[in-house]
Amino acid sequence: AQTVTQSQPEMSVQEAETVTLSCTYDTSESDYYLFWYKQPPSRQMILVIRQEAYKQQNATENRFSVNFQKAAKSFSLKISDSQLGDAAMYFCAYRLYNQGGKLIFGQGTELSVKP
Amino acid sequence: GAGVSQTPSNKVTEKGKYVELRCDPISGHTALYWYRQSLGQGPEFLIYFQGTGAADDSGLPNDRFFAVRPEGSVSTLKIQRTERGDSAVYLCASSLTEGRLDTQYFGPGTRLTVL
């Protein structure tokens, strides 16, 4: 079965500090994409960052970066200089090259940011 | 421009009733996806359309669930003989194509409650 596991149901960070959210996945395929989505209370999922599995270089988007370890099937998200607006549910997901647009999501991590 | 919209935002129905959930994708997006998000879980894939045809309906849980996209734009998810276990947030997403790098843009979802 293809699964995504987020082992931290809740995380908390102080404003301006750094936090890392964990994600592991299980697939026998070698070609896929990985994503982190943010879901605020409005329910609207927003793409934060994505990584192509064939690229060794870790993706970075402003304050967001990933640590992609393909052999370990690990894909963690690091948020630097945390802001109050970062508070939300964060979902890790992947998508296989040969399955169209189907996304497989983890259970989510709820991030709170303390002022 | 306008994002993905979903109507209604909330729907309360009684067990055994029929419901329809509507999704308006971003104009020009050919790929459309439906996901179901149960309380405390990540979204689960239901079905996706490329144009008017269902390219992958492997996530539909049973034959009570059906989705259409007759003109390649608006899609309707139909649930017959609703059960309490169908209660969830139903998310719709669209992307320019089903291409690997195309971002899926999500709507705010419809919260379905079956009493």
Tab-separated table of C-alpha atoms in Angstrom, chain A residues 24-107:
chain	number	residue	atom	x	y	z
A	24	THR	CA	7.822	9.582	5.772
A	25	TYR	CA	6.238	7.786	2.853
A	26	ASP	CA	6.146	4.329	1.418
A	27	THR	CA	6.128	3.538	-2.266
A	28	SER	CA	7.874	0.998	-4.429
A	29	GLU	CA	7.978	3.442	-7.331
A	30	SER	CA	11.082	5.490	-8.054
A	31	ASP	CA	9.511	8.427	-9.909
A	32	TYR	CA	7.248	10.727	-7.962
A	33	TYR	CA	6.731	14.237	-6.618
A	34	LEU	CA	6.471	15.276	-2.986
A	35	PHE	CA	4.490	18.193	-1.622
A	36	TRP	CA	3.732	20.101	1.527
A	37	TYR	CA	0.304	21.735	1.708
A	38	LYS	CA	-0.969	24.178	4.317
A	39	GLN	CA	-4.615	24.162	5.402
A	40	PRO	CA	-5.713	27.158	7.503
A	41	PRO	CA	-9.088	27.197	9.313
A	42	SER	CA	-10.692	28.418	6.074
A	43	ARG	CA	-10.142	24.806	4.837
A	44	GLN	CA	-8.534	25.933	1.567
A	45	MET	CA	-5.395	23.872	0.889
A	46	ILE	CA	-2.435	25.943	-0.266
A	47	LEU	CA	0.716	24.521	-1.833
A	48	VAL	CA	3.762	25.441	0.250
A	49	ILE	CA	6.585	23.640	-1.524
A	50	ARG	CA	7.242	20.678	-3.814
A	51	GLN	CA	10.165	18.400	-4.604
A	52	GLU	CA	10.820	16.227	-7.615
A	53	ALA	CA	12.184	12.847	-6.522
A	54	TYR	CA	14.878	12.756	-9.201
A	55	LYS	CA	16.390	16.017	-7.953
A	56	GLN	CA	18.963	15.659	-5.195
A	57	GLN	CA	18.934	19.347	-4.324
A	58	ASN	CA	16.454	20.212	-1.602
A	59	ALA	CA	13.696	22.636	-2.617
A	60	THR	CA	13.474	26.055	-0.984
A	61	GLU	CA	10.718	28.669	-1.070
A	62	ASN	CA	11.560	31.758	0.984
A	63	ARG	CA	11.272	30.704	4.654
A	64	PHE	CA	10.273	27.134	3.760
A	65	SER	CA	12.739	24.411	2.884
A	66	VAL	CA	12.720	20.633	2.784
A	67	ASN	CA	15.123	17.885	3.748
A	68	PHE	CA	14.564	15.124	1.204
A	69	GLN	CA	16.185	11.782	1.956
A	70	LYS	CA	15.120	9.463	-0.852
A	71	ALA	CA	16.737	6.299	0.463
A	72	ALA	CA	15.075	6.791	3.837
A	73	LYS	CA	11.804	7.909	2.187
A	74	SER	CA	11.782	10.967	4.374
A	75	PHE	CA	10.589	14.460	3.447
A	76	SER	CA	10.622	16.967	6.303
A	77	LEU	CA	9.589	20.620	6.142
A	78	LYS	CA	11.569	23.342	7.881
A	79	ILE	CA	9.929	26.678	8.575
A	80	SER	CA	12.362	29.440	9.485
A	81	ASP	CA	11.513	32.715	11.200
A	82	SER	CA	8.029	31.409	12.044
A	83	GLN	CA	5.192	33.903	11.779
A	84	LEU	CA	1.746	33.941	13.365
A	85	GLY	CA	0.254	33.407	9.915
A	86	ASP	CA	2.066	30.074	9.632
A	87	ALA	CA	-0.317	28.535	12.157
A	88	ALA	CA	-2.330	25.873	10.293
A	89	MET	CA	-2.576	22.177	9.506
A	90	TYR	CA	0.274	20.978	7.331
A	91	PHE	CA	-0.088	17.971	5.082
A	92	CYS	CA	2.637	16.032	3.357
A	93	ALA	CA	1.654	14.369	0.078
A	94	TYR	CA	3.098	12.575	-2.900
A	95	ARG	CA	2.076	11.932	-6.451
A	96	LEU	CA	3.369	9.172	-8.724
A	97	TYR	CA	4.515	10.030	-12.235
A	98	ASN	CA	2.273	7.402	-13.777
A	99	GLN	CA	-0.964	8.065	-11.875
A	100	GLY	CA	-2.039	11.397	-13.285
A	101	GLY	CA	-2.758	13.967	-10.637
A	102	LYS	CA	-3.779	11.710	-7.760
A	103	LEU	CA	-2.312	12.980	-4.487
A	104	ILE	CA	-1.771	10.705	-1.474
A	105	PHE	CA	-1.857	12.690	1.777
A	106	GLY	CA	-0.639	12.107	5.304
A	107	GLN	CA	-2.758	12.659	8.404
